[in-house]
Coordinates of N, CA and C in Angstrom, one line a residue:
M66 N 0.8 -1.2 0.0 CA 0.0 0.0 0.0 C 0.9 1.3 0.0
K67 N 0.5 2.2 -0.9 CA 1.3 3.4 -1.0 C 1.1 4.3 0.3
T68 N 2.2 4.8 0.8 CA 2.2 5.7 1.9 C 1.6 7.0 1.5
T69 N 0.7 7.6 2.3 CA 0.1 8.9 2.1 C 0.1 9.7 3.4
P70 N 0.0 11.0 3.3 CA 0.0 11.8 4.6 C -1.1 11.3 5.5
A71 N -2.3 10.9 5.0 CA -3.4 10.5 5.8 C -3.1 9.2 6.5
I72 N -2.4 8.3 5.8 CA -2.0 7.0 6.4 C -1.0 7.2 7.5
V73 N -0.1 8.1 7.3 CA 0.9 8.4 8.3 C 0.3 9.0 9.6
R74 N -0.6 9.9 9.4 CA -1.2 10.6 10.5 C -2.1 9.6 11.3
Q75 N -2.8 8.7 10.6 CA -3.6 7.7 11.3 C -2.8 6.7 12.0
H76 N -1.6 6.4 11.4 CA -0.7 5.5 12.1 C -0.2 6.1 13.5
L77 N 0.1 7.4 13.4 CA 0.5 8.1 14.6 C -0.6 8.1 15.7
I78 N -1.8 8.4 15.2 CA -3.0 8.4 16.1 C -3.2 7.0 16.8
D79 N -3.0 6.0 16.0 CA -3.2 4.6 16.4 C -2.1 4.2 17.4
T80 N -0.9 4.7 17.3 CA 0.3 4.2 18.1 C 0.6 5.1 19.2
Q81 N 0.1 6.3 19.3 CA 0.4 7.3 20.4 C -1.0 7.7 21.0
P82 N -1.5 6.8 21.9 CA -2.8 7.1 22.5 C -2.9 8.5 23.1
G83 N -4.0 9.2 22.8 CA -4.2 10.5 23.4 C -3.7 11.7 22.6
I84 N -3.0 11.4 21.5 CA -2.5 12.5 20.7 C -3.4 12.9 19.6
D85 N -4.5 12.2 19.4 CA -5.4 12.4 18.3 C -6.0 13.8 18.2
L86 N -6.5 14.3 19.3 CA -7.1 15.7 19.2 C -6.0 16.7 18.8
L87 N -4.8 16.6 19.3 CA -3.8 17.6 19.0 C -3.3 17.4 17.5
L88 N -3.2 16.2 17.1 CA -2.8 16.0 15.7 C -3.8 16.5 14.7
L89 N -5.1 16.3 15.0 CA -6.1 16.7 14.1 C -6.3 18.2 14.0
Q90 N -5.7 18.9 15.0 CA -5.8 20.4 15.0 C -4.7 21.0 14.0
L91 N -3.7 20.1 13.7 CA -2.6 20.6 12.9 C -2.8 20.3 11.4
P92 N -2.3 21.2 10.5 CA -2.4 20.9 9.1 C -1.7 19.5 8.8
E93 N -2.2 18.8 7.9 CA -1.6 17.5 7.6 C -0.3 17.7 6.9
R94 N 0.7 17.0 7.4 CA 2.1 17.1 6.9 C 2.3 16.4 5.6
G95 N 2.9 17.0 4.6 CA 3.2 16.2 3.4 C 4.3 15.2 3.6
L96 N 4.5 14.3 2.7 CA 5.5 13.3 2.9 C 6.9 14.0 2.7
L97 N 7.9 13.4 3.3 CA 9.3 13.9 3.2 C 9.7 13.6 1.8
A98 N 10.5 14.5 1.2 CA 11.0 14.3 -0.2 C 12.5 14.6 -0.2
A99 N 13.2 13.7 -0.9 CA 14.7 13.9 -1.0 C 15.0 15.3 -1.7
S100 N 16.0 16.0 -1.2 CA 16.3 17.3 -1.7 C 17.3 17.1 -2.9
E101 N 17.2 18.0 -3.9 CA 18.1 18.0 -5.0 C 19.3 18.9 -4.8
T102 N 19.3 19.6 -3.6 CA 20.4 20.5 -3.3 C 21.6 19.6 -3.0
P103 N 22.8 19.9 -3.5 CA 24.0 19.1 -3.2 C 24.3 19.0 -1.7
V104 N 24.7 17.9 -1.2 CA 25.0 17.7 0.2 C 26.0 18.8 0.7
I105 N 27.0 19.2 -0.2 CA 28.0 20.1 0.2 C 27.4 21.5 0.5
E106 N 26.2 21.7 0.0 CA 25.5 23.0 0.3 C 24.6 22.8 1.5
A107 N 23.9 21.7 1.5 CA 22.9 21.4 2.6 C 23.5 21.2 4.0
L108 N 24.5 20.4 4.1 CA 25.0 20.1 5.4 C 25.6 21.2 6.1
P109 N 26.4 22.2 5.5 CA 26.8 23.3 6.3 C 25.7 24.2 6.8
R110 N 24.6 24.3 6.1 CA 23.4 25.0 6.6 C 22.8 24.4 7.8
I111 N 22.7 23.0 7.8 CA 22.2 22.3 8.9 C 23.1 22.5 10.1
I112 N 24.4 22.5 9.9 CA 25.3 22.7 11.0 C 25.1 24.1 11.6
I113 N 25.0 25.1 10.8 CA 24.8 26.5 11.3 C 23.5 26.6 12.0
R114 N 22.4 25.9 11.6 CA 21.1 26.0 12.2 C 21.0 25.4 13.6
Q115 N 21.9 24.5 13.9 CA 21.9 23.8 15.2 C 21.9 24.7 16.4
M116 N 20.9 24.6 17.3 CA 20.8 25.3 18.5 C 20.6 26.8 18.3
L117 N 20.1 27.2 17.1 CA 19.8 28.6 16.8 C 18.4 28.7 16.3
S118 N 17.8 29.9 16.5 CA 16.5 30.2 16.0 C 16.6 30.3 14.4
L119 N 15.5 30.1 13.8 CA 15.5 30.2 12.3 C 15.9 31.6 11.9
K120 N 15.5 32.6 12.6 CA 15.9 34.0 12.2 C 17.4 34.2 12.3
A121 N 17.9 33.8 13.5 CA 19.4 34.0 13.7 C 20.2 33.2 12.7
S122 N 19.8 31.9 12.5 CA 20.6 31.1 11.5 C 20.5 31.6 10.1
A123 N 19.3 32.1 9.7 CA 19.1 32.7 8.4 C 20.0 33.9 8.2
T124 N 20.2 34.7 9.2 CA 21.0 35.9 9.1 C 22.5 35.5 8.9
I125 N 22.9 34.5 9.7 CA 24.3 34.0 9.6 C 24.6 33.3 8.2
I126 N 23.6 32.5 7.7 CA 23.8 31.9 6.5 C 23.8 32.9 5.3
E127 N 23.0 33.9 5.4 CA 23.0 35.0 4.4 C 24.4 35.7 4.4
R128 N 24.9 36.0 5.5 CA 26.2 36.6 5.6 C 27.3 35.7 5.0
A129 N 27.3 34.4 5.3 CA 28.3 33.5 4.9 C 28.1 33.3 3.3
E130 N 26.9 33.3 2.8 CA 26.7 33.2 1.4 C 27.3 34.4 0.7
Q131 N 27.1 35.6 1.2 CA 27.6 36.8 0.6 C 29.2 36.8 0.7
K132 N 29.7 36.3 1.8 CA 31.2 36.3 1.9 C 31.8 35.3 0.9
A133 N 31.1 34.1 0.8 CA 31.6 33.1 -0.2 C 31.6 33.7 -1.6
K134 N 30.5 34.4 -1.9 CA 30.4 35.0 -3.2 C 31.5 36.1 -3.4
A135 N 31.7 36.9 -2.4 CA 32.7 38.0 -2.5 C 34.1 37.4 -2.7
L136 N 34.4 36.3 -2.0 CA 35.7 35.7 -2.1 C 35.9 34.8 -3.3
G137 N 34.8 34.5 -4.0 CA 34.9 33.7 -5.2 C 35.0 32.2 -4.9
V138 N 34.6 31.8 -3.7 CA 34.8 30.3 -3.3 C 33.5 29.5 -3.7
G139 N 32.4 30.2 -3.9 CA 31.2 29.6 -4.4 C 30.3 29.0 -3.3
R140 N 30.9 28.3 -2.4 CA 30.1 27.6 -1.4 C 30.5 28.0 0.1
I141 N 29.5 28.0 1.0 CA 29.8 28.3 2.4 C 30.9 27.3 2.9
A142 N 30.8 26.1 2.5 CA 31.7 25.0 3.0 C 33.2 25.3 2.7
Y143 N 33.4 26.1 1.7 CA 34.8 26.4 1.3 C 35.4 27.7 1.9
L144 N 34.6 28.3 2.8 CA 35.1 29.5 3.5 C 36.1 29.1 4.5
P145 N 37.2 29.7 4.7 CA 38.1 29.4 5.8 C 37.4 29.7 7.1
A146 N 37.9 28.9 8.2 CA 37.2 29.0 9.5 C 37.1 30.4 10.0
E147 N 38.2 31.2 9.8 CA 38.1 32.6 10.3 C 37.1 33.5 9.6
E148 N 36.8 33.2 8.3 CA 35.7 33.9 7.6 C 34.4 33.4 8.1
L149 N 34.2 32.2 8.4 CA 32.9 31.7 8.9 C 32.7 32.3 10.3
T150 N 33.7 32.3 11.2 CA 33.5 32.9 12.5 C 33.2 34.4 12.4
G151 N 33.8 35.0 11.4 CA 33.5 36.5 11.2 C 32.0 36.7 10.7
C152 N 31.4 35.7 10.2 CA 30.0 35.8 9.8 C 29.0 35.4 11.0
G153 N 29.6 35.0 12.1 CA 28.8 34.7 13.3 C 28.7 33.2 13.6
V154 N 29.4 32.4 12.8 CA 29.5 30.9 13.0 C 30.4 30.6 14.2
S155 N 30.0 29.8 15.1 CA 30.9 29.4 16.3 C 32.1 28.7 15.7
R156 N 33.2 28.7 16.5 CA 34.4 28.0 16.1 C 34.2 26.5 15.9
S157 N 33.4 25.9 16.8 CA 33.2 24.5 16.6 C 32.4 24.1 15.4
K158 N 31.4 25.0 15.1 CA 30.6 24.8 13.8 C 31.5 25.0 12.6
A159 N 32.4 26.1 12.7 CA 33.2 26.4 11.5 C 34.2 25.2 11.3
A160 N 34.7 24.5 12.3 CA 35.6 23.4 12.2 C 34.8 22.2 11.6
A161 N 33.5 22.0 12.0 CA 32.7 21.0 11.4 C 32.4 21.2 9.9
I162 N 32.1 22.4 9.6 CA 31.9 22.8 8.2 C 33.2 22.6 7.3
N163 N 34.3 22.9 7.9 CA 35.6 22.7 7.2 C 35.8 21.2 7.0
S164 N 35.4 20.4 8.0 CA 35.6 18.9 7.8 C 34.7 18.4 6.7
V165 N 33.5 18.9 6.6 CA 32.7 18.5 5.5 C 33.3 18.9 4.1
A166 N 33.9 20.1 4.0 CA 34.5 20.5 2.8 C 35.7 19.6 2.5
H167 N 36.5 19.3 3.5 CA 37.7 18.4 3.3 C 37.2 17.0 2.8
C168 N 36.2 16.5 3.4 CA 35.7 15.2 2.9 C 35.2 15.3 1.5
H169 N 34.5 16.3 1.2 CA 34.0 16.5 -0.2 C 35.1 16.6 -1.2
Q170 N 36.2 17.2 -0.8 CA 37.3 17.4 -1.7 C 38.2 16.1 -1.9
T171 N 38.3 15.4 -0.8 CA 39.2 14.2 -0.8 C 38.5 12.9 -0.9
Q172 N 37.2 12.8 -0.6 CA 36.4 11.6 -0.7 C 35.0 11.8 -1.3
P173 N 35.0 12.4 -2.5 CA 33.6 12.7 -3.0 C 32.7 11.5 -3.1
A174 N 33.3 10.3 -3.4 CA 32.5 9.1 -3.6 C 31.8 8.7 -2.2
R175 N 32.5 9.0 -1.1 CA 31.9 8.7 0.2 C 30.7 9.5 0.4
I176 N 30.7 10.8 0.1 CA 29.5 11.6 0.2 C 28.4 11.2 -0.8
D177 N 28.8 10.8 -2.0 CA 27.8 10.4 -3.0 C 27.1 9.1 -2.5
A178 N 27.8 8.3 -1.7 CA 27.2 7.0 -1.3 C 26.2 7.2 -0.2
W179 N 26.2 8.4 0.4 CA 25.2 8.6 1.5 C 23.7 8.5 1.1
S180 N 23.5 8.8 -0.2 CA 22.1 8.8 -0.7 C 21.5 7.4 -0.7
Q181 N 22.4 6.4 -0.8 CA 22.0 5.0 -0.9 C 22.0 4.2 0.5
M182 N 22.4 4.9 1.5 CA 22.6 4.2 2.8 C 21.3 4.2 3.6
N183 N 21.1 3.2 4.5 CA 20.0 3.2 5.4 C 20.3 4.2 6.5
S184 N 19.4 4.5 7.4 CA 19.6 5.5 8.4 C 20.7 5.3 9.3
A185 N 20.8 4.0 9.8 CA 21.9 3.7 10.8 C 23.3 3.9 10.2
D186 N 23.5 3.4 9.0 CA 24.8 3.5 8.3 C 25.1 4.9 8.0
L187 N 24.1 5.7 7.5 CA 24.3 7.1 7.2 C 24.7 7.9 8.4
I188 N 24.0 7.7 9.5 CA 24.3 8.5 10.7 C 25.7 8.1 11.2
K189 N 26.0 6.8 11.2 CA 27.4 6.3 11.6 C 28.5 7.0 10.8
D190 N 28.3 7.0 9.5 CA 29.3 7.6 8.6 C 29.4 9.1 8.7
V191 N 28.3 9.8 8.8 CA 28.3 11.2 8.8 C 28.9 11.7 10.2
T192 N 28.6 11.0 11.2 CA 29.2 11.4 12.6 C 30.7 11.1 12.7
Q193 N 31.2 10.4 11.8 CA 32.7 10.2 11.8 C 33.4 11.5 11.3
L194 N 32.7 12.4 10.7 CA 33.3 13.7 10.3 C 33.5 14.5 11.6
K195 N 34.6 15.2 11.7 CA 34.9 15.9 12.9 C 33.9 17.0 13.2
G196 N 33.4 17.0 14.4 CA 32.4 18.0 14.9 C 31.0 17.8 14.5
I197 N 30.7 16.7 13.9 CA 29.3 16.4 13.5 C 28.7 15.3 14.4
G198 N 27.6 15.7 15.1 CA 27.0 14.7 16.0 C 25.7 14.1 15.5
P199 N 25.1 13.3 16.3 CA 23.9 12.5 15.8 C 22.7 13.4 15.4
W200 N 22.5 14.6 16.1 CA 21.4 15.5 15.7 C 21.6 16.0 14.3
T201 N 22.8 16.5 14.0 CA 23.0 17.0 12.6 C 22.9 15.9 11.6
A202 N 23.4 14.7 11.9 CA 23.3 13.6 10.9 C 21.8 13.2 10.8
S203 N 21.0 13.2 11.9 CA 19.6 12.8 11.8 C 18.8 13.8 10.9
I204 N 19.1 15.1 11.1 CA 18.4 16.2 10.4 C 18.7 16.0 8.9
L205 N 20.0 15.7 8.6 CA 20.4 15.5 7.2 C 19.6 14.3 6.6
A206 N 19.6 13.2 7.4 CA 18.9 12.0 6.9 C 17.4 12.3 6.7
M207 N 16.8 13.0 7.6 CA 15.3 13.3 7.5 C 15.0 14.3 6.4
F208 N 15.6 15.4 6.4 CA 15.2 16.5 5.5 C 15.9 16.6 4.2
H209 N 17.1 15.9 4.1 CA 17.8 16.0 2.8 C 17.6 14.7 2.1
F210 N 17.6 13.5 2.8 CA 17.5 12.2 2.2 C 16.1 11.6 2.4
A211 N 15.2 12.3 3.1 CA 13.8 11.8 3.2 C 13.7 10.5 4.0
H212 N 14.5 10.3 5.0 CA 14.4 9.0 5.8 C 13.2 9.2 6.7
E213 N 12.2 8.3 6.6 CA 11.0 8.5 7.3 C 10.9 7.9 8.7
D214 N 11.9 7.2 9.1 CA 11.8 6.5 10.4 C 13.0 6.8 11.4
L215 N 13.1 8.1 11.6 CA 14.1 8.6 12.6 C 13.5 9.5 13.6
F216 N 13.9 9.4 14.9 CA 13.4 10.3 15.9 C 14.7 10.8 16.7
P217 N 15.1 12.0 16.3 CA 16.3 12.5 17.0 C 16.1 12.9 18.4
I218 N 16.2 12.0 19.3 CA 15.9 12.2 20.7 C 16.8 13.2 21.4
Q219 N 17.9 13.5 20.7 CA 18.9 14.5 21.3 C 18.3 15.9 21.2
D220 N 17.3 16.1 20.3 CA 16.7 17.4 20.1 C 16.0 17.9 21.3
S221 N 16.4 19.1 21.8 CA 15.8 19.6 23.0 C 14.3 20.0 22.8
S222 N 13.9 20.4 21.7 CA 12.5 20.7 21.4 C 11.7 19.5 21.5
L223 N 12.1 18.4 20.9 CA 11.4 17.2 21.0 C 11.2 16.7 22.5
R224 N 12.3 16.8 23.2 CA 12.2 16.4 24.6 C 11.2 17.3 25.4
K225 N 11.2 18.6 25.0 CA 10.3 19.5 25.7 C 8.9 19.2 25.3
A226 N 8.6 18.9 24.0 CA 7.2 18.5 23.6 C 6.8 17.3 24.3
M227 N 7.6 16.3 24.4 CA 7.3 15.0 25.1 C 7.0 15.3 26.6
S228 N 7.7 16.1 27.2 CA 7.5 16.5 28.6 C 6.2 17.2 28.8
L229 N 5.9 18.1 27.9 CA 4.6 18.9 28.0 C 3.4 18.0 27.8
L230 N 3.6 17.0 26.9 CA 2.5 16.1 26.6 C 2.3 15.1 27.8
K231 N 3.5 14.7 28.4 CA 3.4 13.9 29.6 C 2.6 14.5 30.7
D232 N 2.8 15.9 30.8 CA 2.0 16.6 31.8 C 0.5 16.6 31.6
Q233 N 0.1 16.3 30.3 CA -1.3 16.1 29.9 C -1.7 14.6 29.9
D234 N -0.8 13.8 30.5 CA -1.0 12.3 30.5 C -1.0 11.7 29.2
I235 N -0.3 12.3 28.3 CA -0.1 11.7 26.9 C 1.4 11.2 26.9
L236 N 1.6 9.9 26.8 CA 3.0 9.4 26.8 C 3.4 9.1 25.4
I237 N 4.4 9.8 24.9 CA 4.9 9.6 23.6 C 5.9 8.5 23.6
I238 N 5.7 7.4 22.8 CA 6.7 6.3 22.7 C 7.1 6.2 21.3
P239 N 8.2 6.9 20.9 CA 8.6 6.9 19.5 C 8.7 5.6 18.8
E240 N 9.2 4.5 19.5 CA 9.4 3.2 18.9 C 8.1 2.7 18.3
R241 N 7.0 3.0 19.0 CA 5.7 2.5 18.5 C 5.3 3.2 17.1
A242 N 5.9 4.3 16.8 CA 5.6 5.1 15.6 C 6.3 4.5 14.4
Q243 N 7.2 3.5 14.5 CA 7.8 2.9 13.4 C 6.8 2.4 12.4
P244 N 7.0 2.6 11.1 CA 8.1 3.1 10.4 C 8.0 4.6 10.0
Y245 N 7.3 5.3 10.9 CA 7.1 6.8 10.5 C 7.5 7.7 11.7
R246 N 8.6 7.3 12.4 CA 9.1 8.2 13.5 C 9.4 9.6 13.1
S247 N 9.9 9.8 11.9 CA 10.3 11.1 11.4 C 9.1 12.0 11.4
Y248 N 7.9 11.5 11.0 CA 6.7 12.3 11.0 C 6.2 12.6 12.4
L249 N 6.4 11.7 13.3 CA 6.1 12.0 14.7 C 6.9 13.2 15.2
A250 N 8.2 13.2 14.9 CA 9.1 14.3 15.3 C 8.6 15.6 14.7
C251 N 8.2 15.5 13.4 CA 7.8 16.8 12.7 C 6.5 17.3 13.3
Y252 N 5.6 16.4 13.6 CA 4.3 16.9 14.2 C 4.6 17.5 15.6
L253 N 5.5 16.9 16.4 CA 5.8 17.4 17.7 C 6.4 18.8 17.6
W254 N 7.3 19.0 16.6 CA 7.9 20.3 16.3 C 6.7 21.3 16.0
D255 N 5.8 20.9 15.1 CA 4.7 21.7 14.7 C 3.9 22.1 15.9
M256 N 3.6 21.2 16.9 CA 2.8 21.5 18.0 C 3.5 22.7 18.8
L257 N 4.8 22.6 19.0 CA 5.5 23.7 19.7 C 5.5 25.0 18.9
D258 N 5.8 24.9 17.6 CA 5.8 26.1 16.8 C 4.5 26.8 16.8
Q259 N 3.4 26.1 16.8 CA 2.1 26.7 16.8 C 1.4 26.8 18.2
A260 N 2.3 26.6 19.2 CA 1.9 26.8 20.6 C 0.6 26.0 20.9
R261 N 0.6 24.8 20.5 CA -0.5 23.9 20.8 C -0.3 23.2 22.1
L262 N 0.9 23.3 22.6 CA 1.3 22.6 23.9 C 1.4 23.6 25.0

């Protein structure tokens, strides 16, 4: 049977007792779709967005894009660390972005292979790059490669949403949401964003 947004939402309602009223108040989420943006462009943006608001990260990304264009390097990933920090990127994130660029330059086939990997193998390989942790790898898997069955439990917003729901006697058990755990995460983020909790 072909997966549809309605099937996904019904599966979450069936596997997470008590969540039905909250889910039905939210717009139905479309299915995740693989991005056509090259990984070398997507991954540095994910790294920059970690632990920042959308507004703050967008400002930093825009600065970095302008700097990359001005220096003629084309991509954020190829900016030297000092240029990245000058745009507002932390030192640790700048080092992680530079490690992505190094991998792209020296092992392009390794990055190309990511699109064919399952979630566990992808996260394992991506987190071997210096400075990249499970959260960043999970976000890449979910929103760049459209992996539908991930729940990045390291995410502070997801933990907050689960805690707020527990206060309402709604116990979220991500394992029960398989094979659609990514959508459970997305709906929990939506609940926070739309102040439903």
